[in-house]
Tab-separated table of C-alpha atoms (C1' of nucleotides) in Angstrom:
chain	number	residue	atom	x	y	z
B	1	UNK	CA	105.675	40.735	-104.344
B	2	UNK	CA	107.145	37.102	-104.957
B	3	UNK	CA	104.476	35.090	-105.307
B	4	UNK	CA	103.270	31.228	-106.615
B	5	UNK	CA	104.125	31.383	-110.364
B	6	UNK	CA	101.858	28.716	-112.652
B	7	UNK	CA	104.634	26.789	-112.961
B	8	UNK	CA	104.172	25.799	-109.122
B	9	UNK	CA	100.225	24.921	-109.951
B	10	UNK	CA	101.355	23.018	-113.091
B	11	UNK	CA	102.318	19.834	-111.708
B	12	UNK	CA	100.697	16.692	-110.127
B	13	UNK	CA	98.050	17.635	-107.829
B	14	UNK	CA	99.532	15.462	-105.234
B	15	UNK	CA	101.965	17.007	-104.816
B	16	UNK	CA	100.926	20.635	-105.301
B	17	UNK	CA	98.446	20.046	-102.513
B	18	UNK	CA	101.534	18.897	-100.036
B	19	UNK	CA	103.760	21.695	-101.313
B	20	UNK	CA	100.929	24.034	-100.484
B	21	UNK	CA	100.863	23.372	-96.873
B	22	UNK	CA	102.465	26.193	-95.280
B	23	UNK	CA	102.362	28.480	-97.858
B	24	UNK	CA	100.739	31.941	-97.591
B	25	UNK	CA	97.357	32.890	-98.747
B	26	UNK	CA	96.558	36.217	-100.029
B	27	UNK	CA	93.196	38.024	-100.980
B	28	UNK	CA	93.171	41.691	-101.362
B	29	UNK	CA	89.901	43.021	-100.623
B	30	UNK	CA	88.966	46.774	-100.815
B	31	UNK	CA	93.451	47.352	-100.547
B	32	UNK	CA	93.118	45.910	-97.230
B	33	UNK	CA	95.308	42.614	-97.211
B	34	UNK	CA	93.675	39.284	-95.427
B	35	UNK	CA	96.102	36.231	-95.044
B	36	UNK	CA	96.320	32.879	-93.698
B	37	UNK	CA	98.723	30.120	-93.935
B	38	UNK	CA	97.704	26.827	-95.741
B	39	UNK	CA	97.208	23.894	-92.981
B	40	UNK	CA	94.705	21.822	-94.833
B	41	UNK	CA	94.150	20.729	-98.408
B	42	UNK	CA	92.659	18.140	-100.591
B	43	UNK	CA	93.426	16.382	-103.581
B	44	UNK	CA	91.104	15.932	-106.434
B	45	UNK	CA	91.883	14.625	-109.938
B	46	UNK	CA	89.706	14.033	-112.758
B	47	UNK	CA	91.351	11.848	-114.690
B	48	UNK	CA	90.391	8.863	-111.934
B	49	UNK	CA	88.561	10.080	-109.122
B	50	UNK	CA	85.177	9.476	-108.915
B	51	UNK	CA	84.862	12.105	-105.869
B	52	UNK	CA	86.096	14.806	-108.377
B	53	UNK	CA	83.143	17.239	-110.064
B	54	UNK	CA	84.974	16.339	-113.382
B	55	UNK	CA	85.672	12.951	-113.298
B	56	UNK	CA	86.103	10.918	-116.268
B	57	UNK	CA	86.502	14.744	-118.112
B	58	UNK	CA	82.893	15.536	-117.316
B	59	UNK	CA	82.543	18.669	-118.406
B	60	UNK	CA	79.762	20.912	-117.891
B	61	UNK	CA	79.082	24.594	-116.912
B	62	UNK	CA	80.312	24.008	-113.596
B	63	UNK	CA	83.112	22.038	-113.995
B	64	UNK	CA	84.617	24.542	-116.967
B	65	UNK	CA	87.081	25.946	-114.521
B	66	UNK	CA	89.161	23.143	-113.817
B	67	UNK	CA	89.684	22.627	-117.771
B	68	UNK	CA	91.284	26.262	-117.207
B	69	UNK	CA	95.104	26.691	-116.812
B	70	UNK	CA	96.310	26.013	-113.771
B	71	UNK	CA	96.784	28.736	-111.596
B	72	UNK	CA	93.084	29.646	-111.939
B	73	UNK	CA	91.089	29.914	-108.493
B	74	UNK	CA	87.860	27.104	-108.813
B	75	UNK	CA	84.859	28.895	-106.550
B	76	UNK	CA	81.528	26.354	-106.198
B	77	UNK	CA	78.792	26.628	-104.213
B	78	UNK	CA	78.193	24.172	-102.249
B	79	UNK	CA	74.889	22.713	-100.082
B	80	UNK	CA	73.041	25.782	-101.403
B	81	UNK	CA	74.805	28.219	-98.808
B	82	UNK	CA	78.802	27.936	-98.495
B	83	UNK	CA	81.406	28.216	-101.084
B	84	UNK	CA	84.676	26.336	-101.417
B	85	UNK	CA	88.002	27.257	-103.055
B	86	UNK	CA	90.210	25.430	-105.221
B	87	UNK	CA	93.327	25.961	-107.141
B	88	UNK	CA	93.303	24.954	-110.207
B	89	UNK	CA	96.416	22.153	-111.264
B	90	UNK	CA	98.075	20.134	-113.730
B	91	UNK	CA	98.433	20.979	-117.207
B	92	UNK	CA	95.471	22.936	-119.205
B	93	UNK	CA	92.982	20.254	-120.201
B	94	UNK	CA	93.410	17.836	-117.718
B	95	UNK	CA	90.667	18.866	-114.428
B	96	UNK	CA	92.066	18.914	-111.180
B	97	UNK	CA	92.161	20.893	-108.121
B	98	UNK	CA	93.507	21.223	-104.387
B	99	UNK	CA	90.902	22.466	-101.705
B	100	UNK	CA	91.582	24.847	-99.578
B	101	UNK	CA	90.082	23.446	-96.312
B	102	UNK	CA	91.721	24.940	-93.470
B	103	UNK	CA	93.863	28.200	-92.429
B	104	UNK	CA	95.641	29.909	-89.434
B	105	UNK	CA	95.366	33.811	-89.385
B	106	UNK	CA	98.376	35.738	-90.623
B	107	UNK	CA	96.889	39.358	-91.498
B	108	UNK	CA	93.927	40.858	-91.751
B	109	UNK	CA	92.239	38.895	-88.548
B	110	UNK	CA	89.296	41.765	-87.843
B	111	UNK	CA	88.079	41.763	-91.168
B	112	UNK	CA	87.739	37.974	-91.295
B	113	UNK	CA	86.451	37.883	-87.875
B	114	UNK	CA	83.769	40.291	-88.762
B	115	UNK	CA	83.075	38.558	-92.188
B	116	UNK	CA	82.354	34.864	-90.497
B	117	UNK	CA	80.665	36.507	-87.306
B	118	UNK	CA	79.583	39.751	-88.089
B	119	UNK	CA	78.791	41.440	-84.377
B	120	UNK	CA	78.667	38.531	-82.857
B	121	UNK	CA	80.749	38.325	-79.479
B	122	UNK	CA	83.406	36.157	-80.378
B	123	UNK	CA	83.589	33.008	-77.728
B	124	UNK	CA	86.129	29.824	-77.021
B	125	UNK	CA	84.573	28.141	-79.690
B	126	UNK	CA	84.675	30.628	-82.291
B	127	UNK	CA	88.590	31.174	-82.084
B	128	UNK	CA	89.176	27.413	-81.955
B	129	UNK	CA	86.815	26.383	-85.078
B	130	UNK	CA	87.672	30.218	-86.924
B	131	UNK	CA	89.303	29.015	-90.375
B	132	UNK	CA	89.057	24.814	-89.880
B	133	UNK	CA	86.848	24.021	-92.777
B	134	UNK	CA	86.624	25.126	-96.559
B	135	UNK	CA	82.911	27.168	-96.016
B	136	UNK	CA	84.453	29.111	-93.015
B	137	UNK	CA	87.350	30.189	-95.150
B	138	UNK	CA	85.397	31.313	-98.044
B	139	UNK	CA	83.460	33.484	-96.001
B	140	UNK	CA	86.298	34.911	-94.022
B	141	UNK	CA	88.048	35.839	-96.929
B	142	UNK	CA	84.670	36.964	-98.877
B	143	UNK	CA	85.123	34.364	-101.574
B	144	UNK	CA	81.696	33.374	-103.768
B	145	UNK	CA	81.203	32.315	-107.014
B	146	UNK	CA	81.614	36.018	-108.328
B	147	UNK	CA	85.294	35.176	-107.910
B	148	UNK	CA	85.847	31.729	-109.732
B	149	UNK	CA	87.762	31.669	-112.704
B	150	UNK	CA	90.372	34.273	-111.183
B	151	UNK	CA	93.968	34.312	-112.198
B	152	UNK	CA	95.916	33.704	-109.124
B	153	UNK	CA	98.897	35.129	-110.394
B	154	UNK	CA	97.140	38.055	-110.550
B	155	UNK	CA	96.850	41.003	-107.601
B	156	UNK	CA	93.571	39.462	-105.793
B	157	UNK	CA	94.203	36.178	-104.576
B	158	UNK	CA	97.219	34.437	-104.667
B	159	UNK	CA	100.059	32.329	-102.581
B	160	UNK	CA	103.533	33.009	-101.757
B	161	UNK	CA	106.028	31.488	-100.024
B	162	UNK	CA	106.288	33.335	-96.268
B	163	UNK	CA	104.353	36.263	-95.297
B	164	UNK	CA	107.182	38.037	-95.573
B	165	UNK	CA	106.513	37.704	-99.456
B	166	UNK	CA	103.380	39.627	-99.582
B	167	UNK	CA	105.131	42.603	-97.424
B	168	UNK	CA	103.518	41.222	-94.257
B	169	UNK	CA	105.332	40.189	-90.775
B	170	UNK	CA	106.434	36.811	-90.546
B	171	UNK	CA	104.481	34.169	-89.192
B	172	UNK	CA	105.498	32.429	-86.206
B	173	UNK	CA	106.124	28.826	-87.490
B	174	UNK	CA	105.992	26.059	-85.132
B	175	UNK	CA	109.668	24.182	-84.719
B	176	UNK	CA	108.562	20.823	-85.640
B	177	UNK	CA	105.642	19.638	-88.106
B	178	UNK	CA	104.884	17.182	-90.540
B	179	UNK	CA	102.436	16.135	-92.803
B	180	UNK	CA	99.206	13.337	-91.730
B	181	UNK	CA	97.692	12.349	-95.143
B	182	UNK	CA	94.356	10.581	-94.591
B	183	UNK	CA	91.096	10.073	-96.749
B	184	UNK	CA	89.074	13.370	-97.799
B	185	UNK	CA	86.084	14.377	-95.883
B	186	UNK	CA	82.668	14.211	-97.172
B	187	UNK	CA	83.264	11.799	-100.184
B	188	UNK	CA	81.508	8.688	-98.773
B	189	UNK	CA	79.398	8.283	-102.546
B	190	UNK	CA	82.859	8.060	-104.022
B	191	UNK	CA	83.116	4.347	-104.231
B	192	UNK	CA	86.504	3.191	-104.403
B	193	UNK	CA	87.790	6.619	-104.154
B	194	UNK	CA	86.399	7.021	-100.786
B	195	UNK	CA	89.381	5.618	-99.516
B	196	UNK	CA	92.240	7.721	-101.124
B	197	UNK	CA	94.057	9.424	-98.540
B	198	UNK	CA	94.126	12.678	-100.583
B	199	UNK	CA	93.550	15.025	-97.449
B	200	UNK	CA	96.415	16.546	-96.286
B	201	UNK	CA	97.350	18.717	-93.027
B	202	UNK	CA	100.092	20.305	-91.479
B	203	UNK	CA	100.027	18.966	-87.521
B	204	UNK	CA	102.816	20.146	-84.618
B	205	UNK	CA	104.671	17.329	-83.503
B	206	UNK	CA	104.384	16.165	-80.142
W	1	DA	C1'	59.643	20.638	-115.620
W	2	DG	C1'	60.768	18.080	-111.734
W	3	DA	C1'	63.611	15.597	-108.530
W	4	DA	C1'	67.709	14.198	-106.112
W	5	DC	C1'	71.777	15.423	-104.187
W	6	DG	C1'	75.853	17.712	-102.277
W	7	DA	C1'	84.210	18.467	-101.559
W	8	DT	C1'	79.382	22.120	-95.135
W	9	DC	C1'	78.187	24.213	-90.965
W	10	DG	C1'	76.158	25.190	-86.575
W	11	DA	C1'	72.623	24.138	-83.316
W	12	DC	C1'	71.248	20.812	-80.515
W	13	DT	C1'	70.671	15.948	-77.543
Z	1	DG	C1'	76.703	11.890	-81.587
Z	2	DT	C1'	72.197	13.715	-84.775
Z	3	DC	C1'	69.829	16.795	-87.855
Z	4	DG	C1'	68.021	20.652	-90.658
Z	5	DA	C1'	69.099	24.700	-93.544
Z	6	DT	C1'	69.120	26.020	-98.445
Z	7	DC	C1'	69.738	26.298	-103.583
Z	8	DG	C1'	72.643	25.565	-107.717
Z	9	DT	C1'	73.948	21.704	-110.479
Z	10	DT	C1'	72.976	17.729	-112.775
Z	11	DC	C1'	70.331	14.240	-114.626
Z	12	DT	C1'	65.949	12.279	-116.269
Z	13	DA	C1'	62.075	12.687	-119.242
DNA sequence: AGAACGATCGACT
DNA sequence: GTCGATCGTTCTA
């Protein structure tokens, strides 16, 4: 299965987090196969961004994984009850990450439906707001903190190209798209950082 | 040891 | 639009 070699993750994280839009995620859970393709992502770097959990190198237990080589899935817990996945970038040593914040379905879609909702009857608003923020994909695709640190070019979790890449049908892809960069959500503390438009999704033109 | 806070979400007005 | 849930991480002392 062709998939994301490091060599993709080990470059700026700018860019990795543009080139990731429309890309194919894959976790393998219990051999079933869930998928969704990348339509959301954030930036975050270290080196200068004070919104970053290791900027200026801070480097604690938590922050560890982005120090790791990239390729390597970052898994934090976040507001004491949602997780939120990153992939790891840039060259070993210096901390940076792209958030995974938003998906469409590609495989899988009962599982995920039953790990967000459980038995709950599944209503307008539930389809529309299924994989549109970085908790609701975490818990879709049964990602916690057991799972940080993991290789993603390893078996588990990892990105290819097209669906088609991963052995799965081929997504329908919309005929015209493009990229809206704007500032990242959440990051008001960040000071001048704030303002960095970092957050990146893949829209159908009008 | 204690306190403050957070890369979110869903319920509610 | 507002607000509370909920707990690990981080910093202060």
């Amino acid at each position: 299965m062709a998939r994301l070699s490091r060599g993709f993750y080990n470059q700026d994280t700018l860019e990795a987090a543009r080139a990731l839009l429309g890309k194919t995620l894959v976790r393998r859970l219990d051999g079933e196969i869930l998928a969704g393709r990348i339509v959301e992502t954030e930036a975050y770097v270290g080196r200068c961004d004070k919104a970053c959990h290791a900027y200026n190198y801070r480097r604690t237990a938590r922050t560890e994984t982005l120090f790791a080589p990239p390729g390597t899935a970052y898994i934090y817990l976040i507001y004491g009850m949602y997780h939120c996945l990153n992939f790891v970038t840039e060259p070993e040593g210096e901390p940076a990450a792209a958030l995974l914040r938003a998906l469409e379905p590609v495989a899988g879609a009962d599982t995920m439906t039953r790990l967000r909702y459980g038995d709950k009857p599944l209503t307008a608003y539930r389809e529309k707001n299924f994989l549109n923020g970085p908790g609701k994909v975490c818990r879709a695709l049964a990602l916690t903190r057991t799972e940080n640190g993991l290789d993603l070019t390893g078996d588990t979790l990892f990105i290819c190209d097209r669906p088609e890449d991963a052995g799965l049908p081929p997504f329908p892809v919309p005929k015209k798209e493009r990229i809206i960069a704007g500032p990242r959500i959440g990051v008001d503390y960040a000071e001048e950082a704030r303002d960095f438009p970092w957050r990146f999704r893949l829209v159908k033109e009008d």
